[in-house]
Amino acid sequence: MMMTRIFAAALAAVGLSATAALAVEGDAHAPENYAWEFEGPFGTFDRNAVQRGYQVYQEVCASCHSMNLMRFRNLGQKGGPFESEEYPNPNDNPIVMQIAAGYQVEDGPNDDGDMFMRDGLPSDAFPAPFENEQQARASNGGAYPPDLSLIVKARSGGADYIRSLLLGYEEAPEDSHLSPGQYYNAYFAGGAIAMAPPLVDDIISYDDGTTASMEQMAEDVVTFLTWAGDPHMEERKQMGVMVLMYLFIFAVLVYLAYRQVWRNVKH
Ligand code: HEC
């Protein structure tokens, strides 16, 4: 009897905390489910979308968000947006070299002990927009723009959530309490986000001529961020298919062997 009661109380407690957790999450809209090309066991990245997404990151998001785990050469590696058969070593890839050379990087010290600036190289990291977290917060009304290297994995809802967030700015409802520098976004927990709507139609002009609508840019930048957080996804899926084929052929062989072995046995 006692045991049953304790058990029931424990169950109730678990139930309560689960509802409490839901209530907190219930604050935000569930992200819209979007049909990504890279989803599913055979999904691959749309190479053009990853390229355009890099352009969106570089021209829009990079002024506030770092991607500390990325180096320019990653852009030209196998599966990357600027992968090229001609240049298996991304350090030799002219597009990657050109992108890197567009940045000035501090290097040194030289023989006199001084630091100096030089053109970026493929082996350099993506430059961070701020020196440190304090400076980033000071420039963003106290809020910290998180590093985007692994952001798709770091948020529940992943790619769907980030796409919804980028497209989810709305007129604030009457009862929302926005501080100065906050914007209303129903997909963000709490509704008040310190990031101004980063995307507006035609805020950039795509190198490949695609129309830069908000939806297009959101889809592209999220595809790029998904690739950046999981650059070996395609190889992993290919490996999965090979393993399944192997298992299938193996199963057929086992079946034939079984027939052969039991050929003369009455059963
Ligand atoms: C003007 C600066 C600025 C720009 C430009 C900007 N962001 Fe942000 N972003 C922020 C700040 C500040 C936050 C933190 C917001 C908060 O915590 O309220 C943020 C937060 C985020 C988050 C995290 C939301 C969460 O769930 O915590 C994501 C994802 C994001 N930004 C993506 C992007 C993308 C993608 C772009 C480019 C299309 C972009 N941002 C452009 C300032 C910026």
PDB file of C-alpha atoms and ligand atoms in Angstrom:
ATOM      1  CA  MET A   1       0.000   0.000   0.000  1.00  0.00           C
ATOM      2  CA  MET A   2       2.719   2.379   1.125  1.00  0.00           C
ATOM      3  CA  MET A   3       4.787   1.452  -1.906  1.00  0.00           C
ATOM      4  CA  THR A   4       1.887   2.118  -4.277  1.00  0.00           C
ATOM      5  CA  ARG A   5       1.386   5.534  -2.750  1.00  0.00           C
ATOM      6  CA  ILE A   6       5.035   6.476  -3.071  1.00  0.00           C
ATOM      7  CA  PHE A   7       4.960   5.218  -6.609  1.00  0.00           C
ATOM      8  CA  ALA A   8       1.855   7.244  -7.434  1.00  0.00           C
ATOM      9  CA  ALA A   9       3.395  10.364  -5.873  1.00  0.00           C
ATOM     10  CA  ALA A  10       6.553   9.873  -7.906  1.00  0.00           C
ATOM     11  CA  LEU A  11       4.528   9.471 -11.077  1.00  0.00           C
ATOM     12  CA  ALA A  12       2.595  12.634 -10.321  1.00  0.00           C
ATOM     13  CA  ALA A  13       5.828  14.541  -9.723  1.00  0.00           C
ATOM     14  CA  VAL A  14       7.257  13.392 -13.030  1.00  0.00           C
ATOM     15  CA  GLY A  15       3.999  14.341 -14.736  1.00  0.00           C
ATOM     16  CA  LEU A  16       4.019  17.787 -13.139  1.00  0.00           C
ATOM     17  CA  SER A  17       7.575  18.609 -14.079  1.00  0.00           C
ATOM     18  CA  ALA A  18       6.871  17.454 -17.634  1.00  0.00           C
ATOM     19  CA  THR A  19       3.892  19.838 -17.880  1.00  0.00           C
ATOM     20  CA  ALA A  20       5.986  22.633 -16.394  1.00  0.00           C
ATOM     21  CA  ALA A  21       8.646  22.080 -19.039  1.00  0.00           C
ATOM     22  CA  LEU A  22       5.988  22.082 -21.738  1.00  0.00           C
ATOM     23  CA  ALA A  23       4.531  25.300 -20.411  1.00  0.00           C
ATOM     24  CA  VAL A  24       7.890  27.031 -20.788  1.00  0.00           C
ATOM     25  CA  GLU A  25       8.409  25.706 -24.305  1.00  0.00           C
ATOM     26  CA  GLY A  26       4.758  26.265 -25.137  1.00  0.00           C
ATOM     27  CA  ASP A  27       5.619  29.963 -25.104  1.00  0.00           C
ATOM     28  CA  ALA A  28       7.034  29.791 -28.612  1.00  0.00           C
ATOM     29  CA  HIS A  29       5.328  28.678 -31.822  1.00  0.00           C
ATOM     30  CA  ALA A  30       6.382  25.230 -33.011  1.00  0.00           C
ATOM     31  CA  PRO A  31       8.655  25.714 -36.045  1.00  0.00           C
ATOM     32  CA  GLU A  32       7.126  25.212 -39.464  1.00  0.00           C
ATOM     33  CA  ASN A  33       8.018  21.854 -40.943  1.00  0.00           C
ATOM     34  CA  TYR A  34       9.891  22.531 -44.184  1.00  0.00           C
ATOM     35  CA  ALA A  35      10.726  19.994 -46.931  1.00  0.00           C
ATOM     36  CA  TRP A  36      14.546  20.252 -47.016  1.00  0.00           C
ATOM     37  CA  GLU A  37      16.512  18.583 -49.790  1.00  0.00           C
ATOM     38  CA  PHE A  38      19.014  17.295 -47.264  1.00  0.00           C
ATOM     39  CA  GLU A  39      16.439  15.432 -45.170  1.00  0.00           C
ATOM     40  CA  GLY A  40      15.860  11.690 -45.232  1.00  0.00           C
ATOM     41  CA  PRO A  41      18.223   8.753 -45.729  1.00  0.00           C
ATOM     42  CA  PHE A  42      19.112   9.797 -49.318  1.00  0.00           C
ATOM     43  CA  GLY A  43      18.968  13.577 -48.880  1.00  0.00           C
ATOM     44  CA  THR A  44      21.918  15.609 -50.159  1.00  0.00           C
ATOM     45  CA  PHE A  45      22.842  19.272 -49.969  1.00  0.00           C
ATOM     46  CA  ASP A  46      21.875  21.441 -52.910  1.00  0.00           C
ATOM     47  CA  ARG A  47      25.370  22.719 -53.759  1.00  0.00           C
ATOM     48  CA  ASN A  48      24.071  26.000 -55.208  1.00  0.00           C
ATOM     49  CA  ALA A  49      21.979  26.630 -52.113  1.00  0.00           C
ATOM     50  CA  VAL A  50      25.020  26.065 -49.882  1.00  0.00           C
ATOM     51  CA  GLN A  51      27.010  28.536 -52.001  1.00  0.00           C
ATOM     52  CA  ARG A  52      24.266  31.145 -51.866  1.00  0.00           C
ATOM     53  CA  GLY A  53      23.859  30.481 -48.156  1.00  0.00           C
ATOM     54  CA  TYR A  54      27.515  31.259 -47.596  1.00  0.00           C
ATOM     55  CA  GLN A  55      26.979  34.544 -49.414  1.00  0.00           C
ATOM     56  CA  VAL A  56      24.047  35.365 -47.108  1.00  0.00           C
ATOM     57  CA  TYR A  57      26.089  34.481 -44.032  1.00  0.00           C
ATOM     58  CA  GLN A  58      29.051  36.520 -45.226  1.00  0.00           C
ATOM     59  CA  GLU A  59      27.116  39.593 -46.332  1.00  0.00           C
ATOM     60  CA  VAL A  60      24.432  39.670 -43.624  1.00  0.00           C
ATOM     61  CA  CYS A  61      24.975  37.482 -40.565  1.00  0.00           C
ATOM     62  CA  ALA A  62      28.776  37.768 -40.266  1.00  0.00           C
ATOM     63  CA  SER A  63      28.548  41.370 -39.068  1.00  0.00           C
ATOM     64  CA  CYS A  64      27.201  40.028 -35.754  1.00  0.00           C
ATOM     65  CA  HIS A  65      27.736  36.244 -35.670  1.00  0.00           C
ATOM     66  CA  SER A  66      31.068  34.416 -35.652  1.00  0.00           C
ATOM     67  CA  MET A  67      31.623  30.903 -37.013  1.00  0.00           C
ATOM     68  CA  ASN A  68      34.701  30.016 -34.998  1.00  0.00           C
ATOM     69  CA  LEU A  69      34.951  26.406 -36.137  1.00  0.00           C
ATOM     70  CA  MET A  70      35.158  27.296 -39.825  1.00  0.00           C
ATOM     71  CA  ARG A  71      38.267  27.906 -41.898  1.00  0.00           C
ATOM     72  CA  PHE A  72      38.198  29.198 -45.446  1.00  0.00           C
ATOM     73  CA  ARG A  73      39.601  25.933 -46.749  1.00  0.00           C
ATOM     74  CA  ASN A  74      36.527  24.099 -45.401  1.00  0.00           C
ATOM     75  CA  LEU A  75      34.562  25.843 -48.170  1.00  0.00           C
ATOM     76  CA  GLY A  76      36.546  23.909 -50.774  1.00  0.00           C
ATOM     77  CA  GLN A  77      36.737  20.547 -49.063  1.00  0.00           C
ATOM     78  CA  LYS A  78      34.862  17.445 -50.269  1.00  0.00           C
ATOM     79  CA  GLY A  79      31.148  18.160 -49.964  1.00  0.00           C
ATOM     80  CA  GLY A  80      31.774  21.875 -49.413  1.00  0.00           C
ATOM     81  CA  PRO A  81      30.128  24.703 -51.367  1.00  0.00           C
ATOM     82  CA  PHE A  82      33.185  25.346 -53.575  1.00  0.00           C
ATOM     83  CA  GLU A  83      34.430  21.768 -53.888  1.00  0.00           C
ATOM     84  CA  SER A  84      36.215  21.263 -57.182  1.00  0.00           C
ATOM     85  CA  GLU A  85      37.511  18.073 -58.780  1.00  0.00           C
ATOM     86  CA  GLU A  86      40.353  20.022 -60.291  1.00  0.00           C
ATOM     87  CA  TYR A  87      41.583  21.092 -56.856  1.00  0.00           C
ATOM     88  CA  PRO A  88      41.304  18.141 -54.461  1.00  0.00           C
ATOM     89  CA  ASN A  89      43.419  20.159 -52.028  1.00  0.00           C
ATOM     90  CA  PRO A  90      41.188  23.088 -51.047  1.00  0.00           C
ATOM     91  CA  ASN A  91      44.264  25.199 -50.241  1.00  0.00           C
ATOM     92  CA  ASP A  92      44.889  25.384 -54.024  1.00  0.00           C
ATOM     93  CA  ASN A  93      41.269  26.163 -54.926  1.00  0.00           C
ATOM     94  CA  PRO A  94      41.276  29.627 -56.572  1.00  0.00           C
ATOM     95  CA  ILE A  95      37.768  30.519 -55.328  1.00  0.00           C
ATOM     96  CA  VAL A  96      38.756  29.688 -51.754  1.00  0.00           C
ATOM     97  CA  MET A  97      42.022  31.607 -52.120  1.00  0.00           C
ATOM     98  CA  GLN A  98      40.158  34.600 -53.483  1.00  0.00           C
ATOM     99  CA  ILE A  99      37.593  34.573 -50.648  1.00  0.00           C
ATOM    100  CA  ALA A 100      40.338  34.326 -48.018  1.00  0.00           C
ATOM    101  CA  ALA A 101      42.418  37.065 -49.658  1.00  0.00           C
ATOM    102  CA  GLY A 102      39.463  39.403 -49.278  1.00  0.00           C
ATOM    103  CA  TYR A 103      40.216  39.604 -45.548  1.00  0.00           C
ATOM    104  CA  GLN A 104      43.064  41.155 -43.614  1.00  0.00           C
ATOM    105  CA  VAL A 105      44.412  38.926 -40.873  1.00  0.00           C
ATOM    106  CA  GLU A 106      46.760  39.763 -38.023  1.00  0.00           C
ATOM    107  CA  ASP A 107      49.894  37.644 -38.041  1.00  0.00           C
ATOM    108  CA  GLY A 108      53.280  37.734 -36.411  1.00  0.00           C
ATOM    109  CA  PRO A 109      55.323  38.532 -34.590  1.00  0.00           C
ATOM    110  CA  ASN A 110      57.880  39.352 -37.300  1.00  0.00           C
ATOM    111  CA  ASP A 111      61.654  39.459 -36.686  1.00  0.00           C
ATOM    112  CA  ASP A 112      61.265  42.813 -34.940  1.00  0.00           C
ATOM    113  CA  GLY A 113      58.650  41.384 -32.594  1.00  0.00           C
ATOM    114  CA  ASP A 114      55.788  43.326 -34.155  1.00  0.00           C
ATOM    115  CA  MET A 115      52.417  41.976 -35.188  1.00  0.00           C
ATOM    116  CA  PHE A 116      51.475  42.783 -38.779  1.00  0.00           C
ATOM    117  CA  MET A 117      48.484  42.513 -41.104  1.00  0.00           C
ATOM    118  CA  ARG A 118      48.493  40.318 -44.206  1.00  0.00           C
ATOM    119  CA  ASP A 119      45.984  38.970 -46.753  1.00  0.00           C
ATOM    120  CA  GLY A 120      43.954  36.007 -45.544  1.00  0.00           C
ATOM    121  CA  LEU A 121      44.959  32.465 -46.557  1.00  0.00           C
ATOM    122  CA  PRO A 122      42.752  29.379 -46.992  1.00  0.00           C
ATOM    123  CA  SER A 123      44.065  28.035 -43.680  1.00  0.00           C
ATOM    124  CA  ASP A 124      42.826  31.077 -41.723  1.00  0.00           C
ATOM    125  CA  ALA A 125      39.701  30.933 -39.596  1.00  0.00           C
ATOM    126  CA  PHE A 126      36.593  32.921 -40.525  1.00  0.00           C
ATOM    127  CA  PRO A 127      37.110  36.331 -38.913  1.00  0.00           C
ATOM    128  CA  ALA A 128      34.958  37.044 -35.865  1.00  0.00           C
ATOM    129  CA  PRO A 129      32.974  40.306 -35.888  1.00  0.00           C
ATOM    130  CA  PHE A 130      33.864  41.145 -32.273  1.00  0.00           C
ATOM    131  CA  GLU A 131      37.018  40.887 -30.183  1.00  0.00           C
ATOM    132  CA  ASN A 132      35.243  39.142 -27.304  1.00  0.00           C
ATOM    133  CA  GLU A 133      31.839  38.393 -25.797  1.00  0.00           C
ATOM    134  CA  GLN A 134      31.750  41.668 -23.852  1.00  0.00           C
ATOM    135  CA  GLN A 135      32.255  43.695 -26.992  1.00  0.00           C
ATOM    136  CA  ALA A 136      29.600  41.644 -28.807  1.00  0.00           C
ATOM    137  CA  ARG A 137      27.105  42.287 -26.013  1.00  0.00           C
ATOM    138  CA  ALA A 138      27.962  45.974 -25.820  1.00  0.00           C
ATOM    139  CA  SER A 139      27.156  46.309 -29.528  1.00  0.00           C
ATOM    140  CA  ASN A 140      23.889  44.354 -29.296  1.00  0.00           C
ATOM    141  CA  GLY A 141      22.060  45.930 -26.403  1.00  0.00           C
ATOM    142  CA  GLY A 142      23.431  43.380 -23.931  1.00  0.00           C
ATOM    143  CA  ALA A 143      22.407  40.289 -25.933  1.00  0.00           C
ATOM    144  CA  TYR A 144      25.007  37.881 -27.285  1.00  0.00           C
ATOM    145  CA  PRO A 145      24.779  36.784 -30.926  1.00  0.00           C
ATOM    146  CA  PRO A 146      25.726  33.105 -30.610  1.00  0.00           C
ATOM    147  CA  ASP A 147      28.442  31.482 -32.723  1.00  0.00           C
ATOM    148  CA  LEU A 148      26.721  29.881 -35.731  1.00  0.00           C
ATOM    149  CA  SER A 149      29.160  26.986 -36.410  1.00  0.00           C
ATOM    150  CA  LEU A 150      26.946  24.383 -34.731  1.00  0.00           C
ATOM    151  CA  ILE A 151      23.762  26.366 -34.246  1.00  0.00           C
ATOM    152  CA  VAL A 152      21.570  23.971 -36.264  1.00  0.00           C
ATOM    153  CA  LYS A 153      22.507  21.154 -33.897  1.00  0.00           C
ATOM    154  CA  ALA A 154      22.337  23.361 -30.831  1.00  0.00           C
ATOM    155  CA  ARG A 155      18.678  24.324 -31.184  1.00  0.00           C
ATOM    156  CA  SER A 156      15.734  21.981 -30.850  1.00  0.00           C
ATOM    157  CA  GLY A 157      13.890  22.017 -34.160  1.00  0.00           C
ATOM    158  CA  GLY A 158      17.254  22.555 -35.950  1.00  0.00           C
ATOM    159  CA  ALA A 159      16.928  23.782 -39.527  1.00  0.00           C
ATOM    160  CA  ASP A 160      13.140  24.205 -39.309  1.00  0.00           C
ATOM    161  CA  TYR A 161      13.485  26.354 -36.198  1.00  0.00           C
ATOM    162  CA  ILE A 162      16.117  28.681 -37.626  1.00  0.00           C
ATOM    163  CA  ARG A 163      14.221  29.132 -40.889  1.00  0.00           C
ATOM    164  CA  SER A 164      11.011  29.884 -38.976  1.00  0.00           C
ATOM    165  CA  LEU A 165      12.881  32.286 -36.690  1.00  0.00           C
ATOM    166  CA  LEU A 166      14.373  34.233 -39.614  1.00  0.00           C
ATOM    167  CA  LEU A 167      10.945  34.557 -41.254  1.00  0.00           C
ATOM    168  CA  GLY A 168       8.937  34.824 -38.044  1.00  0.00           C
ATOM    169  CA  TYR A 169       9.063  38.519 -37.125  1.00  0.00           C
ATOM    170  CA  GLU A 170       5.638  40.031 -36.511  1.00  0.00           C
ATOM    171  CA  GLU A 171       3.910  43.090 -35.198  1.00  0.00           C
ATOM    172  CA  ALA A 172       4.115  42.752 -31.401  1.00  0.00           C
ATOM    173  CA  PRO A 173       0.801  41.887 -29.734  1.00  0.00           C
ATOM    174  CA  GLU A 174      -0.563  44.464 -27.252  1.00  0.00           C
ATOM    175  CA  ASP A 175       0.286  42.457 -24.148  1.00  0.00           C
ATOM    176  CA  SER A 176       3.950  41.834 -25.020  1.00  0.00           C
ATOM    177  CA  HIS A 177       6.500  43.821 -23.095  1.00  0.00           C
ATOM    178  CA  LEU A 178       9.352  44.674 -25.397  1.00  0.00           C
ATOM    179  CA  SER A 179      12.348  46.553 -24.041  1.00  0.00           C
ATOM    180  CA  PRO A 180      14.089  48.992 -26.365  1.00  0.00           C
ATOM    181  CA  GLY A 181      16.159  47.050 -28.883  1.00  0.00           C
ATOM    182  CA  GLN A 182      13.884  44.009 -28.732  1.00  0.00           C
ATOM    183  CA  TYR A 183      11.677  42.704 -31.519  1.00  0.00           C
ATOM    184  CA  TYR A 184       8.719  40.382 -31.467  1.00  0.00           C
ATOM    185  CA  ASN A 185       9.225  36.912 -32.893  1.00  0.00           C
ATOM    186  CA  ALA A 186       6.700  34.231 -32.027  1.00  0.00           C
ATOM    187  CA  TYR A 187       9.180  31.407 -32.688  1.00  0.00           C
ATOM    188  CA  PHE A 188      11.679  32.692 -30.114  1.00  0.00           C
ATOM    189  CA  ALA A 189      11.049  31.464 -26.558  1.00  0.00           C
ATOM    190  CA  GLY A 190       9.513  34.409 -24.723  1.00  0.00           C
ATOM    191  CA  GLY A 191       8.754  36.252 -27.963  1.00  0.00           C
ATOM    192  CA  ALA A 192      11.204  39.127 -27.379  1.00  0.00           C
ATOM    193  CA  ILE A 193      14.446  38.784 -29.345  1.00  0.00           C
ATOM    194  CA  ALA A 194      17.342  41.222 -29.419  1.00  0.00           C
ATOM    195  CA  MET A 195      18.164  40.490 -33.077  1.00  0.00           C
ATOM    196  CA  ALA A 196      16.647  42.980 -35.499  1.00  0.00           C
ATOM    197  CA  PRO A 197      14.997  41.202 -38.461  1.00  0.00           C
ATOM    198  CA  PRO A 198      18.176  40.405 -40.436  1.00  0.00           C
ATOM    199  CA  LEU A 199      16.545  39.550 -43.764  1.00  0.00           C
ATOM    200  CA  VAL A 200      14.608  41.864 -46.037  1.00  0.00           C
ATOM    201  CA  ASP A 201      13.823  41.153 -49.703  1.00  0.00           C
ATOM    202  CA  ASP A 202      16.801  41.995 -51.938  1.00  0.00           C
ATOM    203  CA  ILE A 203      19.115  42.932 -49.064  1.00  0.00           C
ATOM    204  CA  ILE A 204      21.861  41.218 -51.074  1.00  0.00           C
ATOM    205  CA  SER A 205      22.230  40.472 -54.751  1.00  0.00           C
ATOM    206  CA  TYR A 206      23.088  36.847 -55.425  1.00  0.00           C
ATOM    207  CA  ASP A 207      26.207  36.088 -57.483  1.00  0.00           C
ATOM    208  CA  ASP A 208      24.252  33.439 -59.417  1.00  0.00           C
ATOM    209  CA  GLY A 209      21.396  35.787 -60.289  1.00  0.00           C
ATOM    210  CA  THR A 210      18.767  34.084 -58.092  1.00  0.00           C
ATOM    211  CA  THR A 211      16.147  36.524 -56.772  1.00  0.00           C
ATOM    212  CA  ALA A 212      17.025  37.291 -53.166  1.00  0.00           C
ATOM    213  CA  SER A 213      13.596  37.005 -51.572  1.00  0.00           C
ATOM    214  CA  MET A 214      13.432  36.614 -47.813  1.00  0.00           C
ATOM    215  CA  GLU A 215      12.291  32.996 -48.135  1.00  0.00           C
ATOM    216  CA  GLN A 216      15.090  32.193 -50.569  1.00  0.00           C
ATOM    217  CA  MET A 217      17.763  33.715 -48.332  1.00  0.00           C
ATOM    218  CA  ALA A 218      16.388  31.983 -45.230  1.00  0.00           C
ATOM    219  CA  GLU A 219      16.355  28.615 -47.005  1.00  0.00           C
ATOM    220  CA  ASP A 220      19.865  29.135 -48.392  1.00  0.00           C
ATOM    221  CA  VAL A 221      21.519  30.350 -45.203  1.00  0.00           C
ATOM    222  CA  VAL A 222      19.973  27.524 -43.183  1.00  0.00           C
ATOM    223  CA  THR A 223      21.184  25.004 -45.787  1.00  0.00           C
ATOM    224  CA  PHE A 224      24.679  26.497 -45.442  1.00  0.00           C
ATOM    225  CA  LEU A 225      24.531  26.390 -41.634  1.00  0.00           C
ATOM    226  CA  THR A 226      23.307  22.779 -41.712  1.00  0.00           C
ATOM    227  CA  TRP A 227      26.205  21.826 -43.967  1.00  0.00           C
ATOM    228  CA  ALA A 228      28.665  23.693 -41.727  1.00  0.00           C
ATOM    229  CA  GLY A 229      27.434  21.844 -38.639  1.00  0.00           C
ATOM    230  CA  ASP A 230      27.504  18.437 -40.333  1.00  0.00           C
ATOM    231  CA  PRO A 231      29.895  18.573 -43.314  1.00  0.00           C
ATOM    232  CA  HIS A 232      30.207  14.783 -43.623  1.00  0.00           C
ATOM    233  CA  MET A 233      26.467  14.056 -43.771  1.00  0.00           C
ATOM    234  CA  GLU A 234      26.502  13.026 -47.430  1.00  0.00           C
ATOM    235  CA  GLU A 235      29.408  10.613 -47.019  1.00  0.00           C
ATOM    236  CA  ARG A 236      27.718   9.115 -43.967  1.00  0.00           C
ATOM    237  CA  LYS A 237      24.464   8.537 -45.835  1.00  0.00           C
ATOM    238  CA  GLN A 238      26.300   6.988 -48.806  1.00  0.00           C
ATOM    239  CA  MET A 239      28.026   4.658 -46.385  1.00  0.00           C
ATOM    240  CA  GLY A 240      24.613   3.687 -44.963  1.00  0.00           C
ATOM    241  CA  VAL A 241      23.355   2.762 -48.426  1.00  0.00           C
ATOM    242  CA  MET A 242      26.472   0.650 -49.098  1.00  0.00           C
ATOM    243  CA  VAL A 243      26.017  -1.165 -45.798  1.00  0.00           C
ATOM    244  CA  LEU A 244      22.382  -1.945 -46.609  1.00  0.00           C
ATOM    245  CA  MET A 245      23.337  -3.265 -50.060  1.00  0.00           C
ATOM    246  CA  TYR A 246      26.033  -5.403 -48.519  1.00  0.00           C
ATOM    247  CA  LEU A 247      23.608  -6.821 -45.960  1.00  0.00           C
ATOM    248  CA  PHE A 248      21.056  -7.560 -48.679  1.00  0.00           C
ATOM    249  CA  ILE A 249      23.539  -9.450 -50.863  1.00  0.00           C
ATOM    250  CA  PHE A 250      24.828 -11.268 -47.800  1.00  0.00           C
ATOM    251  CA  ALA A 251      21.266 -12.313 -46.857  1.00  0.00           C
ATOM    252  CA  VAL A 252      20.689 -13.743 -50.353  1.00  0.00           C
ATOM    253  CA  LEU A 253      23.939 -15.725 -50.136  1.00  0.00           C
ATOM    254  CA  VAL A 254      23.034 -17.086 -46.699  1.00  0.00           C
ATOM    255  CA  TYR A 255      19.637 -18.165 -48.017  1.00  0.00           C
ATOM    256  CA  LEU A 256      21.160 -19.955 -51.009  1.00  0.00           C
ATOM    257  CA  ALA A 257      23.705 -21.669 -48.768  1.00  0.00           C
ATOM    258  CA  TYR A 258      20.891 -22.800 -46.491  1.00  0.00           C
ATOM    259  CA  ARG A 259      19.011 -24.316 -49.434  1.00  0.00           C
ATOM    260  CA  GLN A 260      22.170 -26.064 -50.566  1.00  0.00           C
ATOM    261  CA  VAL A 261      23.022 -27.521 -47.144  1.00  0.00           C
ATOM    262  CA  TRP A 262      19.521 -28.861 -46.487  1.00  0.00           C
ATOM    263  CA  ARG A 263      18.997 -30.022 -50.082  1.00  0.00           C
ATOM    264  CA  ASN A 264      18.804 -33.772 -49.347  1.00  0.00           C
ATOM    265  CA  VAL A 265      17.146 -33.679 -45.959  1.00  0.00           C
ATOM    266  CA  LYS A 266      13.448 -34.559 -45.811  1.00  0.00           C
ATOM    267  CA  HIS A 267      11.494 -32.078 -43.728  1.00  0.00           C
TER     268      HIS A 267
HETATM  269  C1  HEC B   1      22.801  43.212 -36.114  1.00  0.00           C
HETATM  270  C2  HEC B   1      23.309  42.004 -35.550  1.00  0.00           C
HETATM  271  C3  HEC B   1      22.781  40.673 -36.062  1.00  0.00           C
HETATM  272  C4  HEC B   1      22.706  40.230 -37.367  1.00  0.00           C
HETATM  273  C5  HEC B   1      23.080  40.947 -38.642  1.00  0.00           C
HETATM  274  C6  HEC B   1      22.210  38.856 -37.281  1.00  0.00           C
HETATM  275  N1  HEC B   1      22.000  38.503 -35.987  1.00  0.00           N
HETATM  276 FE1  HEC B   1      21.330  36.729 -35.305  1.00  0.00          FE
HETATM  277  N2  HEC B   1      21.371  37.388 -33.408  1.00  0.00           N
HETATM  278  C7  HEC B   1      21.785  38.641 -33.016  1.00  0.00           C
HETATM  279  C8  HEC B   1      21.634  38.766 -31.576  1.00  0.00           C
HETATM  280  C9  HEC B   1      21.974  39.987 -30.747  1.00  0.00           C
HETATM  281  C10 HEC B   1      21.108  37.528 -31.120  1.00  0.00           C
HETATM  282  C11 HEC B   1      20.727  37.153 -29.688  1.00  0.00           C
HETATM  283  C12 HEC B   1      19.249  37.436 -29.520  1.00  0.00           C
HETATM  284  C13 HEC B   1      18.729  37.247 -28.121  1.00  0.00           C
HETATM  285  O1  HEC B   1      19.318  36.453 -27.366  1.00  0.00           O
HETATM  286  O2  HEC B   1      17.707  37.893 -27.793  1.00  0.00           O
HETATM  287  C14 HEC B   1      20.966  36.693 -32.302  1.00  0.00           C
HETATM  288  C15 HEC B   1      20.499  35.390 -32.273  1.00  0.00           C
HETATM  289  C16 HEC B   1      20.466  34.548 -33.355  1.00  0.00           C
HETATM  290  C17 HEC B   1      20.132  33.144 -33.303  1.00  0.00           C
HETATM  291  C18 HEC B   1      19.824  32.330 -32.054  1.00  0.00           C
HETATM  292  C19 HEC B   1      18.391  32.336 -31.669  1.00  0.00           C
HETATM  293  C20 HEC B   1      18.191  31.446 -30.468  1.00  0.00           C
HETATM  294  O3  HEC B   1      17.358  30.534 -30.537  1.00  0.00           O
HETATM  295  O4  HEC B   1      18.878  31.638 -29.463  1.00  0.00           O
HETATM  296  C21 HEC B   1      20.223  32.656 -34.574  1.00  0.00           C
HETATM  297  C22 HEC B   1      19.967  31.238 -35.033  1.00  0.00           C
HETATM  298  C23 HEC B   1      20.595  33.756 -35.422  1.00  0.00           C
HETATM  299  N3  HEC B   1      20.734  34.890 -34.656  1.00  0.00           N
HETATM  300  C24 HEC B   1      20.807  33.643 -36.775  1.00  0.00           C
HETATM  301  C25 HEC B   1      21.149  34.699 -37.597  1.00  0.00           C
HETATM  302  C26 HEC B   1      21.306  34.570 -39.037  1.00  0.00           C
HETATM  303  C27 HEC B   1      21.158  33.284 -39.829  1.00  0.00           C
HETATM  304  C28 HEC B   1      21.632  35.808 -39.486  1.00  0.00           C
HETATM  305  C29 HEC B   1      21.872  36.210 -40.926  1.00  0.00           C
HETATM  306  C30 HEC B   1      20.806  35.978 -41.843  1.00  0.00           C
HETATM  307  C31 HEC B   1      21.690  36.698 -38.338  1.00  0.00           C
HETATM  308  N4  HEC B   1      21.390  35.994 -37.209  1.00  0.00           N
HETATM  309  C32 HEC B   1      22.014  38.061 -38.405  1.00  0.00           C
HETATM  310  C33 HEC B   1      22.279  39.637 -33.820  1.00  0.00           C
HETATM  311  C34 HEC B   1      22.333  39.581 -35.203  1.00  0.00           C
END
